[in-house]
XYZ file of C-alpha atoms in Angstrom:
564
model
C -3.487 17.866 -12.230
C -5.597 18.733 -15.023
C -9.139 17.965 -15.561
C -8.282 15.124 -17.904
C -6.360 13.665 -15.801
C -9.047 13.865 -12.683
C -11.514 12.346 -14.774
C -9.127 9.082 -15.887
C -8.608 8.624 -12.470
C -12.160 8.905 -10.916
C -12.796 5.258 -11.234
C -9.563 4.264 -9.937
C -9.860 6.775 -6.789
C -13.417 5.744 -6.116
C -12.392 2.017 -6.350
C -10.175 1.499 -3.548
C -9.727 -2.164 -3.515
C -8.120 -4.276 -6.490
C -6.897 -7.733 -6.944
C -3.157 -8.135 -8.274
C -2.758 -11.714 -10.010
C 1.023 -13.105 -10.363
C 0.825 -15.853 -12.531
C 3.222 -17.182 -15.147
C 5.489 -19.936 -16.351
C 7.232 -19.736 -12.622
C 4.235 -21.221 -11.229
C 5.546 -24.529 -12.603
C 8.465 -24.302 -10.460
C 6.232 -23.311 -7.179
C 9.301 -21.246 -6.050
C 7.964 -17.552 -6.723
C 8.249 -15.308 -9.421
C 11.980 -14.693 -9.406
C 13.016 -18.374 -9.463
C 14.917 -18.002 -12.979
C 17.333 -15.548 -11.262
C 17.756 -16.979 -8.085
C 18.613 -20.147 -9.338
C 20.449 -18.912 -12.457
C 18.255 -21.472 -14.537
C 19.621 -21.361 -18.263
C 17.388 -19.706 -21.061
C 17.273 -23.252 -22.588
C 16.465 -25.212 -19.953
C 13.693 -22.453 -18.440
C 12.134 -22.750 -21.797
C 11.493 -26.589 -21.189
C 9.114 -25.454 -18.485
C 6.260 -24.319 -21.161
C 5.825 -27.924 -22.347
C 4.877 -28.695 -18.773
C 2.648 -25.691 -18.194
C -1.224 -26.916 -18.944
C -3.476 -24.778 -16.634
C -6.806 -26.561 -17.400
C -8.347 -26.003 -14.033
C -7.955 -22.085 -15.244
C -11.406 -20.719 -15.239
C -12.093 -16.908 -15.896
C -15.442 -16.786 -14.760
C -14.094 -18.379 -11.286
C -11.653 -16.141 -10.977
C -13.216 -12.783 -11.810
C -16.218 -13.900 -9.277
C -13.608 -14.317 -6.512
C -12.613 -10.816 -7.021
C -16.048 -9.234 -7.202
C -17.330 -11.466 -4.098
C -14.013 -9.967 -2.406
C -15.296 -6.680 -3.070
C -12.563 -5.970 -5.502
C -13.206 -3.605 -8.334
C -10.404 -4.173 -10.608
C -7.870 -6.997 -11.421
C -4.439 -6.252 -12.153
C -2.726 -9.662 -13.698
C 0.660 -10.245 -15.240
C 0.831 -10.316 -19.156
C 4.944 -10.588 -18.951
C 6.993 -10.799 -15.740
C 10.446 -10.641 -15.271
C 11.081 -13.836 -17.037
C 9.874 -12.602 -20.624
C 7.204 -15.585 -20.712
C 4.182 -13.633 -22.217
C 0.565 -14.774 -20.709
C -0.926 -13.873 -23.960
C -1.421 -14.533 -27.435
C 1.674 -12.455 -28.558
C 2.318 -12.262 -32.107
C 5.765 -10.745 -31.563
C 7.291 -13.281 -29.730
C 6.525 -17.037 -29.650
C 7.661 -17.466 -26.031
C 4.130 -17.153 -25.061
C 1.400 -19.162 -23.487
C -0.406 -19.952 -26.315
C 2.192 -21.065 -28.973
C 4.800 -22.686 -26.362
C 2.477 -24.463 -24.177
C -0.202 -27.621 -24.507
C -2.649 -25.186 -22.878
C -2.723 -22.958 -26.224
C -5.207 -20.950 -24.859
C -5.152 -17.073 -24.104
C -6.246 -16.548 -20.597
C -6.037 -12.864 -20.807
C -8.675 -13.061 -23.751
C -10.911 -15.069 -21.696
C -10.290 -12.510 -18.606
C -11.242 -9.624 -20.874
C -14.513 -11.434 -21.676
C -15.728 -12.096 -18.385
C -14.624 -8.887 -16.780
C -16.607 -7.104 -19.090
C -19.866 -9.554 -17.937
C -18.884 -8.584 -14.479
C -18.280 -4.804 -14.776
C -14.714 -5.104 -13.205
C -11.923 -3.318 -14.820
C -9.351 -5.352 -16.522
C -5.534 -3.823 -16.217
C -2.055 -5.507 -17.226
C 1.127 -5.822 -15.663
C 3.954 -5.889 -18.207
C 7.699 -6.006 -17.207
C 9.008 -3.277 -19.278
C 12.844 -3.191 -18.470
C 13.818 -6.780 -16.983
C 13.237 -9.419 -19.420
C 15.574 -12.526 -18.111
C 14.717 -14.178 -21.511
C 15.504 -11.578 -24.060
C 19.453 -11.115 -24.727
C 19.298 -7.369 -25.098
C 17.163 -6.334 -22.056
C 19.460 -4.250 -19.835
C 18.435 -3.227 -16.550
C 20.373 -1.110 -13.812
C 20.839 -4.019 -11.510
C 18.678 -7.005 -12.290
C 20.161 -8.689 -15.845
C 20.389 -12.199 -17.157
C 24.258 -12.086 -16.964
C 24.516 -16.094 -16.823
C 23.234 -16.672 -20.423
C 24.184 -13.156 -22.015
C 27.396 -10.934 -21.833
C 26.285 -7.719 -20.431
C 28.579 -5.655 -22.755
C 26.994 -7.229 -25.907
C 23.465 -6.322 -24.844
C 21.867 -3.241 -27.039
C 18.971 -2.289 -25.265
C 16.990 -0.444 -27.938
C 16.940 -4.141 -29.893
C 14.854 -5.604 -27.009
C 12.711 -2.034 -26.571
C 12.089 -1.648 -30.173
C 11.524 -4.897 -31.204
C 9.724 -6.439 -27.871
C 8.438 -4.307 -25.300
C 6.928 -1.790 -27.338
C 5.262 -4.153 -29.882
C 3.979 -6.243 -26.781
C 2.575 -3.355 -24.955
C 0.775 -2.133 -28.267
C -0.882 -5.775 -28.488
C -2.192 -5.589 -25.029
C -3.553 -1.947 -25.806
C -5.256 -3.097 -29.005
C -6.437 -6.444 -28.577
C -8.124 -6.839 -25.442
C -10.526 -4.051 -25.196
C -10.805 -1.137 -22.509
C -7.793 -1.304 -20.098
C -8.084 0.141 -16.765
C -4.262 0.872 -16.537
C -0.776 -0.662 -17.147
C 1.122 -1.485 -14.125
C 4.948 -1.194 -15.283
C 7.488 -2.387 -12.752
C 11.368 -1.979 -11.685
C 12.303 0.781 -14.342
C 15.908 0.884 -13.483
C 18.038 2.811 -15.756
C 15.271 3.785 -18.118
C 15.566 7.334 -19.608
C 12.951 10.003 -19.062
C 12.576 10.346 -22.936
C 11.916 6.169 -23.096
C 9.456 6.311 -19.882
C 7.505 9.338 -21.580
C 7.334 7.507 -25.023
C 5.417 4.253 -23.070
C 3.273 6.737 -21.251
C 2.326 8.523 -24.873
C 2.063 5.120 -26.760
C -0.490 3.781 -23.750
C -2.654 7.163 -23.913
C -2.690 7.209 -27.784
C -3.986 3.869 -27.998
C -6.343 4.085 -24.765
C -6.596 7.744 -23.339
C -8.481 6.500 -20.723
C -5.906 3.802 -19.660
C -3.786 4.747 -16.333
C 0.100 4.482 -15.999
C 1.535 3.873 -12.448
C 4.671 5.358 -11.209
C 6.765 2.695 -11.773
C 6.849 3.221 -15.185
C 9.821 5.457 -14.283
C 12.255 6.516 -11.630
C 11.926 9.824 -12.797
C 9.361 12.005 -10.145
C 6.060 12.303 -10.987
C 5.588 9.744 -14.113
C 2.545 8.301 -14.378
C -0.958 8.910 -13.346
C -0.413 7.781 -9.464
C 2.154 6.682 -7.117
C 2.860 2.740 -6.433
C 4.397 2.248 -3.220
C 7.254 -0.010 -2.606
C 6.127 -3.855 -2.139
C 4.287 -3.777 0.900
C 4.627 -0.144 1.832
C 1.880 1.419 3.893
C 2.800 5.344 3.908
C 2.494 7.063 6.979
C -0.696 9.857 6.891
C -0.047 12.662 4.640
C 3.547 11.313 3.600
C 2.110 11.571 -0.486
C 0.785 14.409 -2.489
C -0.190 11.924 -5.181
C -3.064 9.391 -5.647
C -1.502 6.496 -4.439
C -1.525 2.641 -4.311
C 0.060 -0.174 -1.798
C 0.762 -3.690 -4.021
C 0.406 -6.025 -0.975
C 1.036 -9.994 -0.672
C -1.504 -12.443 1.158
C 1.412 -14.192 2.255
C 5.340 -13.488 1.456
C 5.270 -14.532 -2.044
C 4.077 -12.869 -5.313
C 4.149 -15.749 -7.625
C 2.832 -19.265 -6.212
C 5.182 -20.989 -3.557
C 4.503 -24.119 -2.173
C 6.975 -23.382 0.655
C 5.076 -19.674 1.476
C 2.480 -20.710 4.045
C 2.440 -17.781 6.189
C -0.732 -15.967 5.483
C -2.012 -12.665 6.738
C -5.085 -13.308 8.868
C -8.509 -11.649 7.833
C -8.466 -9.384 10.686
C -4.991 -8.182 9.393
C -6.147 -7.628 5.512
C -9.103 -5.513 7.141
C -7.160 -3.501 9.170
C -4.199 -2.690 6.749
C -7.122 -1.918 3.973
C -8.724 0.257 6.295
C -5.389 2.088 7.173
C -4.899 2.719 3.739
C -7.889 3.773 2.424
C -8.080 6.047 5.669
C -4.708 7.839 4.279
C -6.039 8.140 1.017
C -4.532 5.183 -0.857
C -5.983 2.072 -2.808
C -4.965 -1.559 -1.909
C -3.823 -4.050 -4.549
C -4.077 -7.348 -2.554
C -2.332 -10.340 -4.815
C -3.054 -13.713 -5.286
C -0.502 -16.289 -6.879
C -2.195 -19.260 -8.729
C -0.926 -22.397 -9.390
C 0.546 -24.019 -12.214
C -3.154 -25.785 -12.657
C -4.434 -22.501 -12.815
C -6.431 -22.408 -9.235
C -6.176 -19.495 -6.771
C -5.024 -21.068 -3.414
C -7.907 -21.658 -1.230
C -6.549 -19.874 1.370
C -6.572 -16.844 -0.824
C -9.908 -17.582 -1.582
C -11.172 -18.007 1.901
C -9.430 -14.776 2.732
C -10.761 -12.852 0.190
C -14.402 -13.844 0.796
C -14.158 -13.140 4.475
C -12.818 -9.343 3.142
C -15.619 -9.746 0.932
C -18.317 -10.111 3.852
C -17.218 -7.338 5.760
C -17.060 -4.812 2.742
C -20.908 -6.143 2.198
C -21.816 -4.426 5.239
C -19.256 -1.713 5.445
C -18.482 -0.548 1.888
C -20.137 2.413 2.377
C -17.225 3.697 4.724
C -14.459 2.574 1.969
C -15.864 2.945 -1.605
C -15.733 6.365 -2.812
C -15.036 7.614 0.542
C -12.074 10.651 1.165
C -9.369 9.839 3.643
C -9.271 10.937 7.307
C -9.667 14.700 7.584
C -7.070 15.127 10.975
C -3.498 15.502 10.188
C -2.898 12.381 12.543
C -3.729 8.860 13.332
C -5.805 7.349 15.876
C -5.417 4.724 18.029
C -8.349 2.831 18.312
C -8.714 3.005 14.585
C -9.308 5.022 11.268
C -11.368 7.839 9.489
C -12.963 8.115 6.340
C -15.491 10.779 5.305
C -18.229 11.111 2.465
C -20.353 14.426 1.792
C -22.049 14.965 4.743
C -20.800 11.816 6.710
C -17.747 10.851 8.802
C -17.056 7.087 9.698
C -15.083 5.834 12.646
C -13.628 2.760 12.082
C -13.059 1.021 15.398
C -10.659 -1.826 16.052
C -11.981 -4.236 18.280
C -9.351 -5.135 19.961
C -8.035 -1.464 20.401
C -11.513 -0.134 21.205
C -11.449 2.033 24.418
C -14.224 0.528 26.348
C -18.155 1.909 26.175
C -17.052 5.630 25.075
C -15.300 6.780 22.090
C -14.020 10.404 22.756
C -13.219 12.519 19.290
C -11.407 15.797 19.715
C -11.646 18.509 17.240
C -14.603 17.669 15.088
C -16.383 21.690 14.724
C -19.181 20.089 12.685
C -22.450 19.314 14.721
C -23.413 15.605 14.843
C -26.821 15.428 13.404
C -26.870 11.602 14.293
C -24.895 8.435 15.228
C -25.184 4.863 14.438
C -23.382 1.501 14.023
C -23.127 1.132 10.008
C -23.710 -3.076 9.967
C -26.747 -1.910 12.382
C -29.819 -2.459 10.204
C -32.047 -0.150 12.335
C -29.738 2.433 12.415
C -30.413 2.985 16.109
C -29.093 6.251 17.438
C -26.058 6.152 19.786
C -26.054 8.737 22.648
C -23.497 11.574 22.197
C -22.107 14.279 23.701
C -20.702 17.518 22.088
C -19.101 20.363 24.015
C -16.594 23.250 22.882
C -14.698 25.208 25.273
C -13.864 28.715 23.714
C -11.251 29.441 26.050
C -9.108 26.863 24.810
C -10.594 26.296 21.258
C -11.163 22.747 22.133
C -14.097 20.848 20.693
C -14.798 17.361 22.046
C -17.502 14.594 21.088
C -18.448 11.610 23.288
C -20.072 8.626 21.869
C -21.708 6.178 23.861
C -20.980 2.639 22.310
C -23.090 -0.429 22.952
C -21.954 -3.328 25.244
C -21.111 -5.434 22.070
C -19.970 -4.064 18.927
C -21.692 -5.593 15.775
C -19.548 -8.384 13.326
C -16.067 -9.038 13.665
C -12.846 -7.181 13.521
C -14.002 -3.610 12.808
C -16.997 -1.549 13.480
C -17.913 1.494 11.622
C -19.364 4.216 13.645
C -21.308 6.762 11.095
C -21.824 10.352 11.821
C -24.361 12.482 10.058
C -22.793 15.796 10.360
C -24.157 19.435 9.203
C -22.295 20.515 6.665
C -18.878 19.586 4.921
C -16.561 18.166 7.386
C -14.311 20.685 9.332
C -11.675 19.574 12.131
C -8.818 21.509 13.913
C -5.906 21.042 12.054
C -3.408 21.482 14.779
C -1.371 18.571 15.781
C -3.189 17.831 18.823
C -2.899 15.181 21.724
C -5.643 12.700 21.428
C -8.296 11.702 23.784
C -6.304 8.604 25.127
C -3.620 11.275 25.993
C -1.145 10.011 23.225
C 0.806 12.998 20.976
C 1.931 11.319 17.960
C 4.534 13.140 15.831
C 5.056 11.613 12.385
C 8.312 12.403 10.872
C 6.501 13.220 7.647
C 4.749 16.219 9.137
C 7.832 17.823 10.869
C 10.084 20.813 9.503
C 12.999 19.123 8.447
C 16.849 21.045 8.527
C 18.651 18.342 6.759
C 21.993 19.857 7.121
C 21.893 19.251 10.855
C 19.699 16.257 10.771
C 16.828 17.954 12.741
C 13.306 17.714 12.937
C 10.846 19.859 14.549
C 7.143 19.699 15.612
C 4.556 22.185 17.007
C 1.654 20.290 19.055
C -1.110 21.029 21.329
C -1.185 19.362 24.757
C -4.965 19.127 26.056
C -4.079 16.737 28.999
C -0.609 17.658 30.979
C 1.312 15.613 32.817
C 4.209 13.067 32.755
C 5.093 11.321 29.165
C 7.351 8.431 28.250
C 8.898 9.383 25.229
C 9.075 6.767 22.481
C 11.000 6.386 19.357
C 9.019 4.907 16.309
C 11.449 2.879 13.762
C 11.068 0.115 10.817
C 13.461 -2.209 10.569
C 13.795 -4.373 7.592
C 14.703 -8.010 7.939
C 18.097 -9.145 8.640
C 19.312 -5.550 9.729
C 21.637 -5.458 12.563
C 20.040 -2.648 14.478
C 23.272 -1.932 16.716
C 25.136 -1.442 13.364
C 22.423 0.900 11.808
C 21.765 2.849 15.084
C 25.261 3.590 16.597
C 24.826 7.272 17.108
C 23.013 9.378 19.729
C 19.842 10.763 19.341
C 18.708 14.199 20.787
C 15.491 15.402 21.829
C 14.569 18.905 23.107
C 11.292 19.978 24.836
C 11.392 23.224 26.067
C 14.576 23.196 28.725
C 14.163 19.432 29.074
C 16.637 17.200 26.724
C 17.027 13.676 26.390
C 20.183 12.145 24.937
C 20.791 8.431 24.443
C 21.176 5.263 21.596
C 18.095 3.768 20.728
C 17.543 0.197 21.711
C 15.423 -2.168 20.460
C 13.179 -2.182 23.593
C 9.780 -3.490 22.232
C 9.064 -5.155 18.694
C 5.519 -5.397 17.806
C 4.222 -8.450 16.641
C 1.360 -6.550 14.636
C 1.523 -3.213 13.098
C -1.213 -1.154 10.884
C 1.655 0.744 8.790
C 4.241 -1.710 8.895
C 4.753 -5.480 7.628
C 7.157 -7.702 5.926
C 9.989 -7.100 4.897
C 9.555 -4.588 8.036
C 9.189 -4.680 11.931
C 7.987 -1.985 14.058
C 10.432 -1.316 16.799
C 9.718 1.099 19.623
C 12.778 2.874 21.673
C 12.580 4.289 24.885
C 14.392 7.633 25.086
C 13.006 8.300 28.723
C 10.456 10.857 30.211
C 9.355 14.771 29.987
C 7.229 16.955 32.057
C 4.641 18.949 30.680
C 2.817 20.699 33.527
C 0.064 23.038 31.787
C -1.960 22.662 28.607
C -1.138 25.038 25.382
C 0.988 25.067 22.379
C 4.552 23.096 22.417
C 7.416 22.563 20.448
C 9.702 19.436 20.396
C 13.024 18.751 18.152
C 14.936 15.812 17.633
C 18.151 15.410 16.215
C 19.291 12.136 14.716
C 21.302 11.055 11.692
C 17.969 8.698 10.520
C 16.487 12.090 9.534
C 15.639 12.918 5.879
C 12.951 13.898 3.599
C 10.944 11.332 1.775
C 12.197 10.614 -1.521
C 10.032 11.045 -4.761
C 11.003 7.926 -6.095
C 9.081 4.127 -5.499
C 11.602 1.645 -4.570
C 14.319 3.620 -2.720
C 12.365 3.186 0.289
C 12.581 -0.381 0.205
C 16.644 -0.318 0.408
C 16.605 1.608 3.702
C 17.498 -0.892 6.440
C 16.195 1.411 9.380
C 13.247 4.153 8.737
C 12.500 6.886 11.364
C 8.743 7.089 11.494
C 7.642 9.073 14.642
C 8.156 9.921 17.926
C 5.215 9.342 20.540
C 4.864 11.060 23.831
C 2.849 8.255 25.882
C 1.122 9.138 29.197
C 3.029 7.725 31.840
C 1.753 4.713 33.960
C 3.047 5.525 37.187
C -0.098 8.071 37.807
C 1.672 11.219 37.382
C -0.327 12.234 34.317
C -3.754 13.913 34.393
């Protein structure tokens, strides 16, 4: 990444948290943003909905204020979704909110003015390839074939006469735009993808472009993950962002009331930021122009948590360790390390952290206004090259959901980079960190054991909704640790109701493979052979297509008392 790219990305990497808004003509149907395709509504019938679309309760100041009070730093709103309806006053196409509806106002113009006033970056989503309204839009999969003959489509008619002119309008008529968020580029050529990027950067050199502008690798300024996808730590080499729903729908749906709890949202935000990503959290306003009250309540609660703990989120750097922690997550800033303690997983009155090489100068709870010093004990065993930090925690952690322990340290943070056993005794080996031989579908890890004993071996997978597990996992996996070998067909032994890195449409599944003995501390090598082993693909949406995704192997101290 060159200096110009880094400067363009700086604000976005520091922001960490943004609001996604899916709002369009589909709100009238209240069945989500794919309603037109799902019901194969003819264009002539869909156009009639515009006469019913009159969102008089829309208030740009109120929307931007909701985002700001939630601690969000940017807004990405759907300027045009797959239905082809422009939510701005397009001079290119009359199928837009000003010319086709009784509302006759440009909400994006009003949002642009309000974002300037409240110092929020305004950004636009634009469906550049899918357009069910236009007779010549051509996508690899998702086309309007109920109105139009696919063989009669001429893509460049759409591309040159609608898509590019509207993108130019968005970058010309609405002031400075933080980023353009493109979606589902199926079949778009590399040349056409690059042309859009060049147009955007010519009109607004500082405007960011997300990776969904193209299916070609490394296009755009940063990586958009799959919908609701949270990667494992270290899975991405580029700056990245997770787009996430508050319930299950993006556009407003009156049948979808399955809302994420405030606790879950904060957990996931911390998890994402600790891995170096941004969270783009979606709201789906109604046809009247209101953000649902439940969304507002959740965002208000997240904002309260950030008002106290924002120092550990904004402008932070990711966890410096090559693995995650069961008790929470870590972020860092210059001279400081922040330990995010999930209340429900907090290990009692003491928190142990292995591998921190810096001297801790001061330790306190971030939410504690007095910054009262927490007692700590730091030791180093030279023979085993083992650093251990123990922090005495208060009887009652302040606030809700997550408390942040701030460590002021001497110098820039330095930690043991080996894959090491955690203080809890658990050893987690993520697939993304393995040495992979795809010819024989084998993954191998090296790791350090501090506390030997007997360990239960657990395989962690993510399963997509509707998947037949036995059909997907019908072959034996083989695990080797020294001379010990385990072979079995994984079963759905534990289905996690809550997961930090997994959410709808996926569920985290734990499969028990057996037990292994580790008799002394030191370095070990473990290998796993499975037909589910593959390298992470560089494209965006392929991840969503996997029915079962192998994520990691866990070695968990046995509860039979044999581990030390």
